[in-house]
Amino acid sequence: MRAGGPDEKDGPVERVPSPSRLRHPDRSVPELRAQLVDLLCDRAPADARAALSFGAAIDHLTGTVYGSAPLWGDEAVPYDVAAELRRRRPDVTWQLVNDVTAALLDFAAVHAGPEVRRVAYLTVSSGVALRTADLERRRIPVDGQGLQGEVGHLPVPLTDPGADVLAGLPCECGARDHVASIASGPGLVRVADRLGLSRPAEVADWLPAALAAKNQGAQRLLELCAAPVAHLLRTLWCLDPHLDLVGIGGGVTEGLAGHYAAEIRRRLAAATSYADRGRDDEWLDGRLLFCAPGQVDPLRGAQRVGDWLPGITR
Ligand SMILES: [Zn+2]
């Protein structure tokens, strides 16, 4: 949350961990929701404008949250966080933005030049999600629920040779065989476990060095976890040739850095059919940007959403 006085553009930034299911698996969803609202209401200064970057599937037009696997597990009953905040602290102007949308707005503002027609940001982190903005029309199209790009909870294709060993892996949303079952941070741990590699709690620490040492198991793990993301990018460019720039960020991307970028690019370079002839370095250099830690700031993006609200349309 970034909160400032009514006329402040750049209020102070305070980072506090959210009361999430991931951090507190013992607490019920109503408890976690109440604690989140309490935390936000306690921290917002009087008469502030508060911009919230929120890690959840959220209706941008109302502030209703449909679900958040990291925050609330498989809870599927929608919760109107914005209405509750406005009821409790009517003096504060609350602006809730999905964290991926906020990241996209910041990424687009910093990296999209005047030639970019559509821009997307993909996060590979505790979850996997994508947002796309149409810069020509200054729009972020959303569906009837005010959502867009919740790609982590699409079924995952297991087309790599030997990838069937991953069949049935769970997703944080409660289903199985989703993109996030395999490609997310927790997915990486599940895949390592299924492959019999390392102890799952140590995967994030072990993997970068193991990849640098050309450990075969580590390389296999990277290949399997990057495959759904490369498939997603391939599909995006097939459906939208005017998608001129895609940023990839999030903890997995940042943690594996050059190894991850090289694997995604290797996969995108491969031709899969007469219609998908592969993409060379020159093509990818201009269109795919792997973000370093801190390069994209969702809080800065959340502050920009006011300019975009008229363009977030069903
Ligand atoms: Zn899922």
Coordinates of C-alpha atoms and ligand atoms in Angstrom, one line a residue:
M1 CA 0.0 0.0 0.0
R2 CA 1.1 3.5 -0.8
A3 CA -0.8 6.1 1.3
G4 CA -0.5 9.8 1.2
G5 CA -2.4 13.0 2.0
P6 CA -5.2 14.1 -0.4
D7 CA -2.8 16.2 -2.5
E8 CA 0.2 14.0 -2.3
K9 CA 1.4 12.2 -5.5
D10 CA 4.2 10.3 -3.8
G11 CA 3.2 9.3 -0.3
P12 CA 5.4 7.2 1.9
V13 CA 5.7 3.6 1.1
E14 CA 5.4 1.1 3.9
R15 CA 5.8 -2.6 3.2
V16 CA 4.2 -5.1 5.6
P17 CA 3.5 -8.8 5.0
S18 CA -0.2 -9.5 4.3
P19 CA -2.0 -12.0 6.6
S20 CA -2.1 -14.8 4.0
R21 CA -3.0 -18.5 3.9
L22 CA 0.6 -19.1 2.8
R23 CA 1.9 -17.5 6.0
H24 CA -0.8 -18.7 8.3
P25 CA -2.2 -22.0 7.1
D26 CA -3.9 -22.5 10.5
R27 CA -6.2 -19.4 10.2
S28 CA -9.7 -19.5 8.6
V29 CA -10.5 -17.4 5.6
P30 CA -12.9 -15.0 7.5
E31 CA -10.1 -14.5 10.1
L32 CA -7.5 -13.7 7.4
R33 CA -9.9 -11.3 5.6
A34 CA -10.7 -9.5 8.8
Q35 CA -7.1 -9.2 9.7
L36 CA -6.2 -7.8 6.3
V37 CA -8.9 -5.1 6.5
D38 CA -7.9 -4.3 10.1
L39 CA -4.2 -4.0 9.0
L40 CA -5.1 -1.6 6.1
C41 CA -7.5 0.5 8.2
D42 CA -4.9 0.9 11.0
R43 CA -2.2 2.0 8.7
A44 CA -4.0 4.5 6.4
P45 CA -3.5 8.2 7.5
A46 CA -6.6 10.4 7.9
D47 CA -8.1 11.6 4.6
A48 CA -5.4 9.7 2.7
R49 CA -5.4 8.5 -0.9
A50 CA -4.4 4.8 -0.6
A51 CA -3.3 2.9 -3.6
L52 CA -3.3 -0.9 -3.0
S53 CA -1.6 -3.4 -5.2
F54 CA -3.5 -6.6 -4.4
G55 CA -2.4 -10.2 -5.2
A56 CA -5.8 -11.5 -6.2
A57 CA -8.3 -12.0 -9.0
I58 CA -10.1 -8.7 -8.6
D59 CA -12.9 -6.8 -10.4
H60 CA -11.2 -3.5 -11.2
L61 CA -14.4 -1.7 -11.6
T62 CA -15.8 -2.6 -8.1
G63 CA -13.0 -3.9 -5.9
T64 CA -14.6 -7.3 -5.5
V65 CA -12.1 -10.1 -5.0
Y66 CA -13.0 -13.4 -6.6
G67 CA -10.2 -15.4 -5.4
S68 CA -6.5 -15.5 -4.3
A69 CA -4.8 -18.8 -3.9
P70 CA -1.8 -17.4 -2.0
L71 CA -4.0 -15.2 0.3
W72 CA -7.1 -17.4 0.8
G73 CA -6.4 -20.8 -0.7
D74 CA -9.3 -22.4 -2.5
E75 CA -12.0 -20.0 -1.0
A76 CA -14.3 -19.2 -4.0
V77 CA -16.9 -16.9 -2.4
P78 CA -16.3 -13.4 -3.7
Y79 CA -15.4 -10.7 -1.1
D80 CA -15.9 -7.0 -1.7
V81 CA -12.7 -5.7 0.0
A82 CA -13.1 -2.2 -1.4
A83 CA -16.6 -1.9 0.0
E84 CA -15.5 -3.1 3.4
L85 CA -12.6 -0.6 3.5
R86 CA -14.8 2.2 2.4
R87 CA -17.3 1.3 5.1
R88 CA -14.7 1.2 7.8
R89 CA -12.6 4.2 6.7
P90 CA -14.8 6.5 4.6
D91 CA -12.3 9.3 5.0
V92 CA -9.8 7.4 2.9
T93 CA -10.0 7.2 -0.9
W94 CA -9.3 3.6 -1.6
Q95 CA -8.0 2.4 -4.9
L96 CA -7.6 -1.4 -5.3
V97 CA -5.6 -2.7 -8.2
N98 CA -4.6 -6.2 -9.0
D99 CA -0.9 -6.5 -8.5
V100 CA -0.3 -7.8 -12.1
T101 CA -2.3 -4.9 -13.6
A102 CA -0.3 -2.5 -11.4
A103 CA 3.0 -4.1 -12.5
L104 CA 1.8 -3.9 -16.2
L105 CA 1.0 -0.1 -15.8
D106 CA 4.5 0.5 -14.3
F107 CA 6.2 -1.7 -16.9
A108 CA 4.3 0.0 -19.8
A109 CA 5.1 3.5 -18.5
V110 CA 8.8 2.7 -18.3
H111 CA 9.5 0.4 -21.2
A112 CA 6.8 0.8 -23.9
G113 CA 7.9 3.2 -26.6
P114 CA 5.6 5.0 -29.0
E115 CA 5.7 2.2 -31.5
V116 CA 4.3 -0.4 -29.1
R117 CA 0.6 -1.1 -29.9
R118 CA -0.1 -3.7 -27.2
V119 CA 1.9 -4.5 -24.2
A120 CA 1.7 -7.4 -21.7
Y121 CA 3.3 -8.3 -18.4
L122 CA 3.5 -11.9 -17.2
T123 CA 4.4 -12.7 -13.6
V124 CA 5.8 -16.1 -12.7
S125 CA 5.9 -16.0 -8.9
S126 CA 3.7 -17.6 -6.2
G127 CA 1.2 -17.7 -9.0
V128 CA 1.2 -17.1 -12.8
A129 CA -0.8 -14.3 -14.4
L130 CA -0.8 -12.0 -17.4
R131 CA -2.2 -8.6 -18.2
T132 CA -2.4 -6.9 -21.6
A133 CA -3.1 -3.3 -22.3
D134 CA -4.0 -1.8 -25.7
L135 CA -1.9 1.4 -25.8
E136 CA -3.4 2.7 -29.1
R137 CA -6.9 2.8 -27.5
R138 CA -5.5 3.2 -23.9
R139 CA -7.7 0.3 -22.8
I140 CA -7.4 -2.8 -20.6
P141 CA -10.2 -5.0 -21.7
V142 CA -11.8 -7.1 -19.0
D143 CA -14.5 -9.8 -18.9
G144 CA -18.0 -9.7 -17.3
Q145 CA -16.4 -10.2 -13.9
G146 CA -13.8 -7.4 -14.5
L147 CA -11.0 -10.0 -14.9
Q148 CA -8.3 -10.6 -17.5
G149 CA -5.4 -12.9 -18.0
E150 CA -5.7 -15.3 -15.1
V151 CA -3.7 -17.8 -17.1
G152 CA -2.2 -19.6 -14.1
H153 CA -5.4 -21.5 -13.7
L154 CA -5.8 -22.7 -17.2
P155 CA -5.2 -26.4 -17.9
V156 CA -1.5 -27.1 -18.5
P157 CA -0.4 -28.9 -21.7
L158 CA 2.1 -31.7 -20.9
T159 CA 3.5 -32.1 -24.3
D160 CA 7.3 -32.4 -23.6
P161 CA 8.7 -36.0 -23.9
G162 CA 8.4 -37.5 -20.4
A163 CA 6.3 -34.6 -19.1
D164 CA 3.5 -37.0 -18.2
V165 CA 5.4 -37.7 -15.0
L166 CA 3.9 -34.4 -13.8
A167 CA 0.3 -35.4 -14.4
G168 CA -2.0 -34.7 -11.4
L169 CA 0.1 -32.1 -9.6
P170 CA -2.1 -29.8 -7.5
C171 CA -2.6 -26.1 -7.9
E172 CA -3.0 -23.5 -5.0
C173 CA -6.6 -23.0 -6.2
G174 CA -7.5 -26.6 -5.3
A175 CA -7.6 -28.0 -8.9
R176 CA -5.0 -30.2 -10.6
D177 CA -2.9 -29.9 -13.8
H178 CA -3.0 -26.1 -14.0
V179 CA -0.3 -23.9 -15.5
A180 CA 0.6 -22.8 -11.9
S181 CA 0.7 -26.4 -10.7
I182 CA 4.0 -26.6 -12.6
A183 CA 5.3 -23.2 -13.6
S184 CA 4.8 -21.2 -10.4
G185 CA 7.3 -21.0 -7.5
P186 CA 5.3 -23.6 -5.5
G187 CA 5.0 -25.5 -8.7
L188 CA 8.8 -25.7 -9.1
V189 CA 9.0 -27.3 -5.6
R190 CA 6.2 -29.8 -6.6
V191 CA 8.0 -30.7 -9.9
A192 CA 11.4 -31.1 -8.1
D193 CA 9.6 -33.4 -5.6
R194 CA 8.0 -35.5 -8.4
L195 CA 11.4 -35.8 -10.1
G196 CA 13.0 -36.9 -6.8
L197 CA 15.3 -33.9 -6.7
S198 CA 16.7 -32.1 -3.6
R199 CA 14.5 -31.5 -0.6
P200 CA 11.6 -29.3 -1.7
A201 CA 12.2 -26.6 0.9
E202 CA 15.7 -26.1 -0.5
V203 CA 14.8 -25.9 -4.2
A204 CA 14.9 -22.1 -4.5
D205 CA 18.3 -22.0 -2.9
W206 CA 19.7 -25.0 -4.7
L207 CA 18.5 -24.5 -8.2
P208 CA 20.5 -21.4 -9.5
A209 CA 23.8 -22.9 -8.4
A210 CA 22.9 -26.3 -9.7
L211 CA 22.0 -24.8 -13.1
A212 CA 25.3 -23.0 -13.2
A213 CA 27.1 -26.3 -12.4
K214 CA 25.1 -27.9 -15.3
N215 CA 23.4 -30.4 -13.0
Q216 CA 21.2 -32.6 -15.2
G217 CA 18.3 -32.9 -12.8
A218 CA 18.3 -29.1 -12.3
Q219 CA 18.3 -28.6 -16.1
R220 CA 15.4 -31.0 -16.5
L221 CA 13.5 -29.2 -13.7
L222 CA 14.0 -25.9 -15.5
E223 CA 12.9 -27.3 -18.8
L224 CA 9.7 -28.8 -17.4
C225 CA 8.7 -25.6 -15.5
A226 CA 9.5 -23.2 -18.3
A227 CA 7.7 -25.2 -20.9
P228 CA 4.1 -24.0 -20.0
V229 CA 5.3 -20.4 -20.0
A230 CA 6.9 -20.6 -23.4
H231 CA 3.8 -22.3 -24.7
L232 CA 1.7 -19.4 -23.3
L233 CA 3.9 -16.8 -25.1
R234 CA 3.8 -18.8 -28.3
T235 CA 0.0 -18.8 -28.1
L236 CA -0.2 -15.1 -27.3
W237 CA 1.8 -14.1 -30.3
C238 CA -0.2 -16.4 -32.5
L239 CA -3.5 -14.8 -31.4
D240 CA -2.3 -11.2 -31.3
P241 CA 0.4 -10.3 -33.8
H242 CA 0.2 -6.7 -32.5
L243 CA 1.4 -7.7 -29.1
D244 CA 4.7 -5.8 -29.5
L245 CA 6.2 -6.0 -26.0
V246 CA 6.0 -8.6 -23.2
G247 CA 7.7 -8.2 -19.8
I248 CA 8.3 -11.2 -17.7
G249 CA 8.9 -10.8 -14.0
G250 CA 8.1 -12.3 -10.6
G251 CA 10.2 -14.4 -8.1
V252 CA 10.8 -17.4 -10.4
T253 CA 11.9 -15.3 -13.3
E254 CA 14.1 -13.1 -11.1
G255 CA 15.5 -15.9 -9.0
L256 CA 16.6 -18.0 -12.0
A257 CA 17.5 -14.9 -14.0
G258 CA 19.7 -15.7 -17.1
H259 CA 19.0 -19.5 -16.9
Y260 CA 15.2 -18.9 -17.1
A261 CA 15.5 -16.3 -19.9
A262 CA 17.8 -18.6 -21.9
E263 CA 15.4 -21.6 -21.6
I264 CA 12.3 -19.6 -22.6
R265 CA 14.2 -18.1 -25.6
R266 CA 15.5 -21.5 -26.6
R267 CA 12.0 -22.9 -26.7
L268 CA 10.6 -19.9 -28.6
A269 CA 13.4 -20.3 -31.1
A270 CA 12.2 -23.8 -32.1
A271 CA 9.8 -24.1 -35.0
T272 CA 6.7 -26.2 -34.1
S273 CA 4.8 -26.0 -37.4
Y274 CA 4.6 -24.2 -40.8
A275 CA 2.6 -21.5 -38.9
D276 CA 5.0 -21.2 -36.0
R277 CA 8.5 -21.0 -37.6
G278 CA 10.4 -20.1 -34.4
R279 CA 11.7 -16.7 -33.4
D280 CA 15.3 -15.6 -33.7
D281 CA 17.3 -13.5 -31.3
E282 CA 16.7 -10.3 -33.2
W283 CA 12.9 -10.8 -33.1
L284 CA 12.9 -11.7 -29.4
D285 CA 15.3 -8.9 -28.4
G286 CA 12.7 -6.3 -29.3
R287 CA 9.7 -8.0 -27.9
L288 CA 10.5 -9.9 -24.8
L289 CA 12.0 -8.3 -21.7
F290 CA 13.0 -10.3 -18.6
C291 CA 12.7 -8.0 -15.6
A292 CA 15.3 -7.8 -12.9
P293 CA 14.3 -7.4 -9.2
G294 CA 13.0 -3.9 -8.5
Q295 CA 12.7 -3.1 -12.2
V296 CA 8.9 -3.1 -12.1
D297 CA 7.2 -1.6 -9.1
P298 CA 3.5 -2.5 -8.6
L299 CA 3.0 0.3 -6.0
R300 CA 4.2 2.9 -8.5
G301 CA 1.8 1.2 -11.1
A302 CA -1.1 1.3 -8.6
Q303 CA -0.8 5.0 -8.4
R304 CA -1.0 5.2 -12.2
V305 CA -4.3 3.3 -12.4
G306 CA -6.4 6.5 -12.0
D307 CA -5.3 7.6 -15.5
W308 CA -6.3 4.2 -16.9
L309 CA -9.7 3.7 -15.1
P310 CA -11.8 5.1 -17.9
G311 CA -10.1 2.6 -20.2
I312 CA -10.8 -0.5 -18.1
T313 CA -13.9 -1.7 -19.8
R314 CA -16.0 -4.9 -20.0
Ligands
ZN1 ZN -5.3 -23.3 -10.4

